[in-house]
Tab-separated table of C-alpha atoms in Angstrom:
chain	number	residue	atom	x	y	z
A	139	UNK	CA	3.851	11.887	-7.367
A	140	UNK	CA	0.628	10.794	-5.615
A	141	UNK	CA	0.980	7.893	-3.627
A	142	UNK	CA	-1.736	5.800	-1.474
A	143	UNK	CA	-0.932	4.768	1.830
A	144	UNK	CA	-3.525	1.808	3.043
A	145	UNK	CA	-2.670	1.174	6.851
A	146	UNK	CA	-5.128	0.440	10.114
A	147	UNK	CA	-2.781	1.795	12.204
A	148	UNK	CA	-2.820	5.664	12.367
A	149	UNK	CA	0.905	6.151	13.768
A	150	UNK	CA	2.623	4.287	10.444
A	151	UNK	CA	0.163	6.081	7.813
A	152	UNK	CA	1.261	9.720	9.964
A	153	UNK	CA	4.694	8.441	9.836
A	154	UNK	CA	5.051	7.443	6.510
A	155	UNK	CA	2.331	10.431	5.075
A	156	UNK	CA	4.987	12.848	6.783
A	157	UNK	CA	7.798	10.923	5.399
A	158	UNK	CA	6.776	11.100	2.084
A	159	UNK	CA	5.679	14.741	2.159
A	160	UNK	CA	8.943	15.810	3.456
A	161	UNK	CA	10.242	14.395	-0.002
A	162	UNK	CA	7.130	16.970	-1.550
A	163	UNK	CA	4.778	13.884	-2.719
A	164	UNK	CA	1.430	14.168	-2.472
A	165	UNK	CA	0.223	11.416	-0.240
A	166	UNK	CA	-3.781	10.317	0.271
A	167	UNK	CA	-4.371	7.808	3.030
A	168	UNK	CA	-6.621	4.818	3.684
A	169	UNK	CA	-7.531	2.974	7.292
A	170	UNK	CA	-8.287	-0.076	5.269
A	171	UNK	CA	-8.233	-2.345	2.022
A	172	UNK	CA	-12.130	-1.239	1.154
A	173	UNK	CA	-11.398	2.465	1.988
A	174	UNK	CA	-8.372	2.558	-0.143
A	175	UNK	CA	-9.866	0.224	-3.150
A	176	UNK	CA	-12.730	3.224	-3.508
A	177	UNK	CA	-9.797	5.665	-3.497
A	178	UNK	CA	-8.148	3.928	-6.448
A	179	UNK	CA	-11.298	3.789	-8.420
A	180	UNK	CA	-11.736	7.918	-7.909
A	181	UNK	CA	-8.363	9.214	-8.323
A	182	UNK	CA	-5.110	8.499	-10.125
A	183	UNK	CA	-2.745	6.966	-8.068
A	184	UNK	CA	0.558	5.115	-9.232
A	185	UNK	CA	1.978	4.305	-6.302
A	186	UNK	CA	0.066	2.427	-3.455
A	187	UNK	CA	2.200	1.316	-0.238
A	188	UNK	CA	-0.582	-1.299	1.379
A	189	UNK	CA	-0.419	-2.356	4.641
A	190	UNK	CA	-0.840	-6.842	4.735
A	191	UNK	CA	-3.188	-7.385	7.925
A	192	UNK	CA	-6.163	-4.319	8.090
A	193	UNK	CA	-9.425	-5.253	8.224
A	194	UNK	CA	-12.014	-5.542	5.472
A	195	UNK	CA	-9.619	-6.224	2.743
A	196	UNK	CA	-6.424	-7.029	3.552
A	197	UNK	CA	-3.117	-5.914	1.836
A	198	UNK	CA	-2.625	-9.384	-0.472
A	199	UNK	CA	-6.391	-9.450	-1.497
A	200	UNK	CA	-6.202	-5.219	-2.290
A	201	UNK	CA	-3.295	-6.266	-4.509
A	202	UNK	CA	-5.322	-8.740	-6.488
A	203	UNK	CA	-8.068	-6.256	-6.837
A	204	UNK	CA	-5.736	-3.717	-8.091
A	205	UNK	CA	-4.006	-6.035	-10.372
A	206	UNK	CA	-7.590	-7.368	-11.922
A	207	UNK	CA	-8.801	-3.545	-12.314
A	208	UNK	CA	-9.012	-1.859	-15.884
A	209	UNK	CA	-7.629	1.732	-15.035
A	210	UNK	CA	-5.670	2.275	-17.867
A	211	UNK	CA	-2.521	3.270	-16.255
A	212	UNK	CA	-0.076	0.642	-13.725
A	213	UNK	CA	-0.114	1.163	-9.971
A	214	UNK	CA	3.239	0.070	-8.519
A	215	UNK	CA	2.019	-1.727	-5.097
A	216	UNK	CA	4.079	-1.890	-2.139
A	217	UNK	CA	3.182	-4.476	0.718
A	218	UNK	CA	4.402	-3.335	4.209
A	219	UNK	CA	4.342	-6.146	6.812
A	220	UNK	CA	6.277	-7.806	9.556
A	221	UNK	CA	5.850	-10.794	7.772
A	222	UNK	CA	8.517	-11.479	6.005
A	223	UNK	CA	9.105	-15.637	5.224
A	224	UNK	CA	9.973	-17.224	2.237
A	225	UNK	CA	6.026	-18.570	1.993
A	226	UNK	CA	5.122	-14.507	2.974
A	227	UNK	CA	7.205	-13.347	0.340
A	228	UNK	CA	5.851	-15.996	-1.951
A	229	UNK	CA	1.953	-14.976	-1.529
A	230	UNK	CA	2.706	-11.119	-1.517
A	231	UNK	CA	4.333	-11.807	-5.215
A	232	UNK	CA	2.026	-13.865	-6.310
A	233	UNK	CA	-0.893	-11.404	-5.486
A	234	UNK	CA	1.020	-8.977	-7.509
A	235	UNK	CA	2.942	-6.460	-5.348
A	236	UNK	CA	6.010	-5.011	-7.055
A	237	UNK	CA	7.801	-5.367	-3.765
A	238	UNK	CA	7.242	-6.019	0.162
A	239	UNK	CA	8.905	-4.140	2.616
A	240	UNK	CA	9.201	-4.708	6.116
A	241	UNK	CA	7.125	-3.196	8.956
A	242	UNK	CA	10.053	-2.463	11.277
A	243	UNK	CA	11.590	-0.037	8.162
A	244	UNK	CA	14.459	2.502	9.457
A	245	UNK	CA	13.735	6.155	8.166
């Protein structure tokens, strides 16, 4: 599977690129929102694991983008962030991310 990895910080995209290699998925990576939105709109990608705060677009407002996009095939989004309250949870949903998971993750 090809999966996007949006993330500002170089050491969690390495990490999670290597993780998800190891596991023999093809993985593309972005440094931020805009980066990663121009990926989308070249290549077929179902699986996008967005960082929330990077700069230029940010992980909520990529999800909205994604979710208003006419690609013809779904692209299961993933929000990675520390925050994690009940009014976090409540915007990542609501921008349309299948799921949030939590910056401090355990491999």
């Amino acid at each position: 599977m090809r999966i996007l990895i949006a993330d500002d910080a170089s050491d969690a995209r390495e990490i999670l690129r290597r993780l998800l290699k190891r596991r023999r998925h093809e993985v593309v990576t972005a440094s931020n929102g805009r980066e990663a939105r121009g990926i989308l709109e070249r290549e077929s990608i179902r699986l996008m694991i967005s960082d929330w705060m990077m700069p230029e677009i940010d992980g909520p407002e990529l999800c909205r983008r994604v979710r208003s996009a006419q690609w013809g095939h779904y692209v299961y989004f993933i929000l990675l962030t520390a925050r994690y309250d009940k009014e976090d949870l409540i915007e990542g949903m609501t921008a349309g991310a299948d799921d949030l998971l939590k910056k401090s993750f355990n491999f």
